[in-house]
Short mmCIF file of C-alpha atoms in Angstrom, two decimals:
data_model
loop_
_atom_site.label_atom_id
_atom_site.label_comp_id
_atom_site.label_asym_id
_atom_site.label_seq_id
_atom_site.Cartn_x
_atom_site.Cartn_y
_atom_site.Cartn_z
CA UNK A 86 165.55 119.62 -108.97
CA UNK A 87 168.96 118.01 -109.02
CA UNK A 88 171.75 117.49 -106.49
CA UNK A 89 175.40 118.23 -107.02
CA UNK A 90 178.08 115.61 -106.45
CA UNK A 91 180.60 116.56 -103.78
CA UNK A 92 183.72 115.37 -105.60
CA UNK A 93 185.97 116.39 -102.71
CA UNK A 94 184.84 113.24 -100.88
CA UNK A 95 185.22 110.87 -103.80
CA UNK A 96 187.81 108.20 -103.00
CA UNK A 97 187.56 106.16 -106.21
CA UNK A 98 184.85 103.80 -105.03
CA UNK A 99 182.10 105.73 -103.26
CA UNK A 100 180.17 108.84 -104.25
CA UNK A 101 179.11 110.99 -101.30
CA UNK A 102 176.34 113.53 -101.61
CA UNK A 103 173.44 114.65 -99.52
CA UNK A 104 170.55 113.20 -101.50
CA UNK A 105 169.94 110.54 -104.13
CA UNK A 106 169.74 111.77 -107.71
CA UNK A 107 167.84 109.73 -110.30
CA UNK A 108 167.76 110.32 -114.05
CA UNK A 109 164.77 109.92 -116.32
CA UNK A 110 166.02 106.64 -117.79
CA UNK A 111 162.63 105.36 -118.96
CA UNK A 112 161.77 108.48 -120.97
CA UNK A 113 158.51 109.40 -119.24
CA UNK A 114 159.63 112.94 -118.42
CA UNK A 115 160.02 112.21 -114.71
CA UNK A 116 162.79 110.90 -112.50
CA UNK A 117 161.14 108.57 -110.04
CA UNK A 118 161.14 105.05 -108.59
CA UNK A 119 160.10 103.61 -111.96
CA UNK A 120 163.43 104.57 -113.53
CA UNK A 121 165.99 101.74 -113.70
CA UNK A 122 168.53 102.23 -110.94
CA UNK A 123 171.66 102.63 -113.01
CA UNK A 124 173.42 105.38 -111.04
CA UNK A 125 175.47 105.24 -107.88
CA UNK A 126 175.04 107.63 -104.99
CA UNK A 127 176.56 107.86 -101.57
CA UNK A 128 174.50 106.30 -98.85
CA UNK A 129 177.54 105.07 -96.96
CA UNK A 130 181.30 104.98 -96.72
CA UNK A 131 183.59 102.09 -95.85
CA UNK A 132 183.65 100.84 -92.29
CA UNK A 133 186.33 102.04 -89.93
CA UNK A 134 188.38 99.61 -87.86
CA UNK A 135 188.59 102.26 -85.13
CA UNK A 136 185.26 101.23 -83.61
CA UNK A 137 185.27 97.53 -84.53
CA UNK A 138 185.63 96.35 -80.91
CA UNK A 139 182.77 98.57 -79.71
CA UNK A 140 180.59 97.38 -82.59
CA UNK A 141 181.40 93.76 -81.76
CA UNK A 142 180.42 94.21 -78.10
CA UNK A 143 177.03 95.67 -79.02
CA UNK A 144 176.32 93.06 -81.69
CA UNK A 145 177.40 90.20 -79.42
CA UNK A 146 175.21 91.47 -76.58
CA UNK A 147 172.23 91.69 -78.95
CA UNK A 148 172.80 88.18 -80.28
CA UNK A 149 172.93 86.82 -76.72
CA UNK A 150 169.70 88.62 -75.89
CA UNK A 151 167.86 87.36 -78.98
CA UNK A 152 169.23 83.82 -79.23
CA UNK A 153 168.36 81.03 -76.84
CA UNK A 154 171.18 78.98 -75.32
CA UNK A 155 170.55 76.28 -77.93
CA UNK A 156 170.72 78.81 -80.78
CA UNK A 157 173.90 80.34 -79.39
CA UNK A 158 175.66 76.96 -79.16
CA UNK A 159 174.17 74.88 -81.98
CA UNK A 160 176.75 76.08 -84.48
CA UNK A 161 179.88 75.26 -82.47
CA UNK A 162 182.69 74.80 -84.94
CA UNK A 163 181.17 77.26 -87.38
CA UNK A 164 180.98 81.05 -87.09
CA UNK A 165 181.21 82.87 -83.77
CA UNK A 166 179.82 86.39 -83.60
CA UNK A 167 183.36 87.73 -83.87
CA UNK A 168 184.04 85.63 -86.97
CA UNK A 169 180.78 86.85 -88.51
CA UNK A 170 181.85 90.43 -87.98
CA UNK A 171 185.29 89.65 -89.44
CA UNK A 172 183.60 88.39 -92.61
CA UNK A 173 181.44 91.51 -92.83
CA UNK A 174 184.59 93.64 -92.59
CA UNK A 175 186.35 91.43 -95.14
CA UNK A 176 183.63 92.11 -97.70
CA UNK A 177 183.01 95.72 -96.71
CA UNK A 178 184.16 97.11 -100.08
CA UNK A 179 181.57 94.97 -101.86
CA UNK A 180 178.78 95.70 -99.37
CA UNK A 181 179.51 99.43 -99.66
CA UNK A 182 179.39 99.21 -103.45
CA UNK A 183 176.10 97.28 -103.39
CA UNK A 184 174.55 99.80 -101.03
CA UNK A 185 175.60 102.70 -103.23
CA UNK A 186 174.55 100.99 -106.44
CA UNK A 187 171.10 99.82 -105.40
CA UNK A 188 170.32 102.58 -102.89
CA UNK A 189 169.88 100.12 -100.04
CA UNK A 190 170.88 101.18 -96.52
CA UNK A 191 174.10 99.33 -95.88
CA UNK A 192 172.94 98.06 -92.49
CA UNK A 193 170.22 95.94 -94.13
CA UNK A 194 172.82 93.89 -96.00
CA UNK A 195 175.12 93.74 -92.98
CA UNK A 196 172.42 92.59 -90.56
CA UNK A 197 171.13 89.85 -92.89
CA UNK A 198 174.65 88.58 -93.51
CA UNK A 199 175.38 88.55 -89.77
CA UNK A 200 172.17 86.68 -88.98
CA UNK A 201 172.62 84.05 -91.67
CA UNK A 202 176.26 83.40 -90.81
CA UNK A 203 175.52 83.18 -87.10
CA UNK A 204 172.85 80.52 -87.69
CA UNK A 205 174.93 78.18 -89.89
CA UNK A 206 175.30 74.72 -88.37
CA UNK A 207 176.16 71.14 -89.27
CA UNK A 208 172.72 70.51 -90.82
CA UNK A 209 173.40 73.14 -93.48
CA UNK A 210 176.48 71.24 -94.61
CA UNK A 211 174.57 67.96 -94.70
CA UNK A 212 171.76 69.41 -96.78
CA UNK A 213 174.28 70.92 -99.20
CA UNK A 214 175.77 67.43 -99.60
CA UNK A 215 172.32 66.12 -100.51
CA UNK A 216 172.04 68.71 -103.28
CA UNK A 217 175.48 67.78 -104.58
CA UNK A 218 174.31 64.15 -104.68
CA UNK A 219 171.23 65.18 -106.66
CA UNK A 220 173.23 67.02 -109.34
CA UNK A 221 175.73 64.15 -109.57
CA UNK A 222 172.81 61.79 -110.21
CA UNK A 223 171.40 64.07 -112.91
CA UNK A 224 174.76 64.04 -114.73
CA UNK A 225 174.94 60.24 -114.47
CA UNK A 226 171.43 59.97 -115.87
CA UNK A 227 172.29 62.31 -118.74
CA UNK A 228 175.37 60.26 -119.59
CA UNK A 229 173.31 57.07 -119.45
CA UNK A 230 170.58 58.44 -121.71
CA UNK A 231 173.17 59.61 -124.23
CA UNK A 232 175.02 56.28 -124.40
CA UNK A 233 173.42 53.42 -126.30
CA UNK A 234 176.15 51.06 -125.11
CA UNK A 235 175.62 51.93 -121.47
CA UNK A 236 171.86 51.49 -121.83
CA UNK A 237 172.44 48.03 -123.32
CA UNK A 238 174.90 46.91 -120.64
CA UNK A 239 173.58 48.42 -117.42
CA UNK A 240 170.48 49.58 -115.63
CA UNK A 241 169.84 53.33 -115.41
CA UNK A 242 171.20 55.09 -112.33
CA UNK A 243 168.80 55.53 -109.43
CA UNK A 244 168.17 58.68 -107.44
CA UNK A 245 170.20 58.62 -104.19
CA UNK A 246 168.11 58.33 -101.05
CA UNK A 247 170.01 61.25 -99.54
CA UNK A 248 169.37 63.92 -102.18
CA UNK A 249 167.62 67.27 -102.57
CA UNK A 250 166.89 69.48 -105.56
CA UNK A 251 167.75 72.70 -103.74
CA UNK A 252 168.90 74.13 -100.43
CA UNK A 253 169.75 77.44 -98.83
CA UNK A 254 173.49 77.78 -99.23
CA UNK A 255 176.48 80.09 -99.00
CA UNK A 256 177.12 83.05 -96.73
CA UNK A 257 173.62 84.44 -97.13
CA UNK A 258 171.91 81.01 -97.03
CA UNK A 259 169.95 81.55 -100.26
CA UNK A 260 167.95 78.93 -102.15
CA UNK A 261 168.61 78.65 -105.88
CA UNK A 262 164.86 79.06 -106.42
CA UNK A 263 164.86 82.36 -104.53
CA UNK A 264 167.98 83.60 -106.30
CA UNK A 265 166.56 82.75 -109.73
CA UNK A 266 163.28 84.54 -109.02
CA UNK A 267 165.13 87.58 -107.72
CA UNK A 268 167.62 87.54 -110.60
CA UNK A 269 164.91 87.33 -113.25
CA UNK A 270 162.92 90.12 -111.58
CA UNK A 271 165.99 92.37 -111.44
CA UNK A 272 166.83 91.67 -115.09
CA UNK A 273 163.24 92.47 -116.09
CA UNK A 274 163.38 95.76 -114.15
CA UNK A 275 166.76 96.57 -115.75
CA UNK A 276 168.35 96.77 -112.31
CA UNK A 277 171.01 94.25 -113.38
CA UNK A 278 172.29 93.01 -116.71
CA UNK A 279 172.32 89.23 -116.53
CA UNK A 280 170.91 86.08 -118.10
CA UNK A 281 167.43 84.78 -117.34
CA UNK A 282 167.40 81.37 -115.64
CA UNK A 283 164.76 78.65 -115.48
CA UNK A 284 164.44 77.00 -112.07
CA UNK A 285 162.79 73.93 -113.61
CA UNK A 286 165.86 73.37 -115.79
CA UNK A 287 168.18 71.49 -113.42
CA UNK A 288 171.29 72.71 -115.22
CA UNK A 289 170.23 76.33 -114.71
CA UNK A 290 169.48 75.49 -111.10
CA UNK A 291 172.90 73.92 -110.67
CA UNK A 292 174.65 76.99 -112.12
CA UNK A 293 172.97 79.33 -109.64
CA UNK A 294 173.16 76.99 -106.63
CA UNK A 295 176.86 76.30 -107.17
CA UNK A 296 177.65 79.99 -107.49
CA UNK A 297 175.71 80.72 -104.32
CA UNK A 298 177.66 78.01 -102.51
CA UNK A 299 181.17 78.69 -103.81
CA UNK A 300 181.30 82.37 -104.81
CA UNK A 301 181.04 84.52 -101.68
CA UNK A 302 180.90 87.79 -103.61
CA UNK A 303 178.08 86.50 -105.78
CA UNK A 304 176.18 85.30 -102.72
CA UNK A 305 176.49 88.65 -100.94
CA UNK A 306 175.44 90.42 -104.14
CA UNK A 307 172.36 88.21 -104.29
CA UNK A 308 171.48 89.17 -100.71
CA UNK A 309 170.87 92.71 -101.95
CA UNK A 310 168.90 91.53 -105.01
CA UNK A 311 166.75 89.17 -102.91
CA UNK A 312 166.04 91.95 -100.41
CA UNK A 313 164.81 94.26 -103.18
CA UNK A 314 162.82 91.53 -104.92
CA UNK A 315 161.16 90.48 -101.67
CA UNK A 316 159.41 93.84 -101.33
CA UNK A 317 157.66 93.23 -104.65
CA UNK A 318 156.16 89.90 -103.56
CA UNK A 319 152.44 89.75 -102.76
CA UNK A 320 153.12 87.89 -99.51
CA UNK A 321 155.41 90.60 -98.16
CA UNK A 322 153.92 92.20 -95.04
CA UNK A 323 154.29 95.64 -96.62
CA UNK A 324 154.39 94.75 -100.31
CA UNK A 325 155.38 97.79 -102.34
CA UNK A 326 156.54 98.59 -105.87
CA UNK A 327 158.42 101.59 -104.50
CA UNK A 328 162.19 101.18 -104.86
CA UNK A 329 163.09 104.21 -102.74
CA UNK A 330 164.90 101.95 -100.30
CA UNK A 331 167.04 104.75 -98.89
CA UNK A 332 163.99 106.41 -97.32
CA UNK A 333 162.13 103.30 -96.13
CA UNK A 334 160.45 103.57 -92.73
CA UNK A 335 161.45 101.27 -89.89
CA UNK A 336 158.36 99.16 -90.55
CA UNK A 337 159.25 98.81 -94.23
CA UNK A 338 162.77 97.79 -93.31
CA UNK A 339 161.39 95.19 -90.88
CA UNK A 340 159.15 93.89 -93.67
CA UNK A 341 162.16 93.71 -96.00
CA UNK A 342 164.14 91.74 -93.43
CA UNK A 343 161.17 89.50 -92.67
CA UNK A 344 160.53 88.59 -96.31
CA UNK A 345 164.19 87.62 -96.74
CA UNK A 346 163.49 84.73 -94.38
CA UNK A 347 160.12 83.85 -95.91
CA UNK A 348 156.61 84.21 -94.51
CA UNK A 349 154.87 83.25 -91.29
CA UNK A 350 155.54 83.79 -87.58
CA UNK A 351 159.14 82.55 -87.67
CA UNK A 352 159.94 84.98 -90.49
CA UNK A 353 158.34 87.82 -88.50
CA UNK A 354 160.51 86.95 -85.48
CA UNK A 355 163.52 86.87 -87.80
CA UNK A 356 162.66 90.33 -89.11
CA UNK A 357 162.15 91.81 -85.65
CA UNK A 358 165.39 90.37 -84.26
CA UNK A 359 167.47 91.19 -87.34
CA UNK A 360 166.13 94.74 -87.21
CA UNK A 361 167.79 95.21 -83.81
CA UNK A 362 171.18 94.40 -85.36
CA UNK A 363 170.27 96.64 -88.30
CA UNK A 364 169.88 99.53 -85.85
CA UNK A 365 173.28 98.83 -84.32
CA UNK A 366 175.03 98.63 -87.68
CA UNK A 367 173.19 101.73 -88.86
CA UNK A 368 174.34 103.77 -85.88
CA UNK A 369 177.98 102.85 -86.55
CA UNK A 370 177.67 103.37 -90.30
CA UNK A 371 176.54 106.93 -89.62
CA UNK A 372 179.80 107.57 -87.82
CA UNK A 373 181.51 107.15 -91.19
CA UNK A 374 179.49 110.00 -92.69
CA UNK A 375 180.73 112.62 -90.24
#
C-alpha cells in the first residue's frame, strides 16, 4: 500500500500528505521502521503568526505553573518566555524541515527547545568558559610538546583550575558527549550522512562542542538527532528500536522527552513538565493543517 503526494499543498519546503510513506531502502522486501529514513513527508506546516499571542499566553501560563519562583527568576537577563517563543518562530523553517525529514512530531522539538532556553542562566555561561579554558590548555600543551625549544626553555603548561572537558551548551543545552553518541548512531543507521567522531579525542570533542555552542542551526538539528537516539538507549523508560515517531503514544513521547534530560527522578519530572508544553504546541501546530 502506498500513499499519494498531494502536490497542491507543496510550497517548496514541506510535503503534505495524509500518511507517511516509506520505501524499501534496505532491500528486505518490506517498507518498515528498519528502512533508513531518507524521505520527507508532511507531518507539519510552518507556524502562523496569527495565533502567536494566544500561544504565548498558554505557554507562559504553563511555565508559571510548572516552575517555582526561583526557577522563573533565576535566569534574569537571559531568555524570557516571550524571547524563547521568538527564537522558536525564528527557526521555524528549520524545525519544520527537521520534523518532516525525521518524522518527528514538531511539538517535541519545539517543547525541548523552549524548556532548555527557559532554563539557561549565568552558571551555563560560566561552565562554558571552563570548557573554553580546557581546550585552550590542550592547544598550549600540543604546541609545547611539538617545540623542542619551548621544552628546553620553559615548563609545560598546567591545566587551569577552572576547566572542564565538556558541558551542555547552545540553544538545546547539549553535551558534546551526547551529541557524538547520537551523531554516530544516526550515521550507523544511515539516518544522516556525516563523519564519525571520537569523544575521547579532544579535538573531535572540541569540533562538536564548538558547533553546538556557536551554530544555532546545528544545535537545533542535534536536538532532533538526540531525541531519536535517546529512544534506543537501554536506560530509556520505554526503550524501543521502533522509529515510527509520528505515531508514538503519549507515554512514548514522555519517555522521549525524559531521556533527552537524562535518567532519574529529575529527568522524569522534566519529561512530564515538558510534555505539557508539547501538548500546547501540538494543538497549535494542528491548526496549520486545516
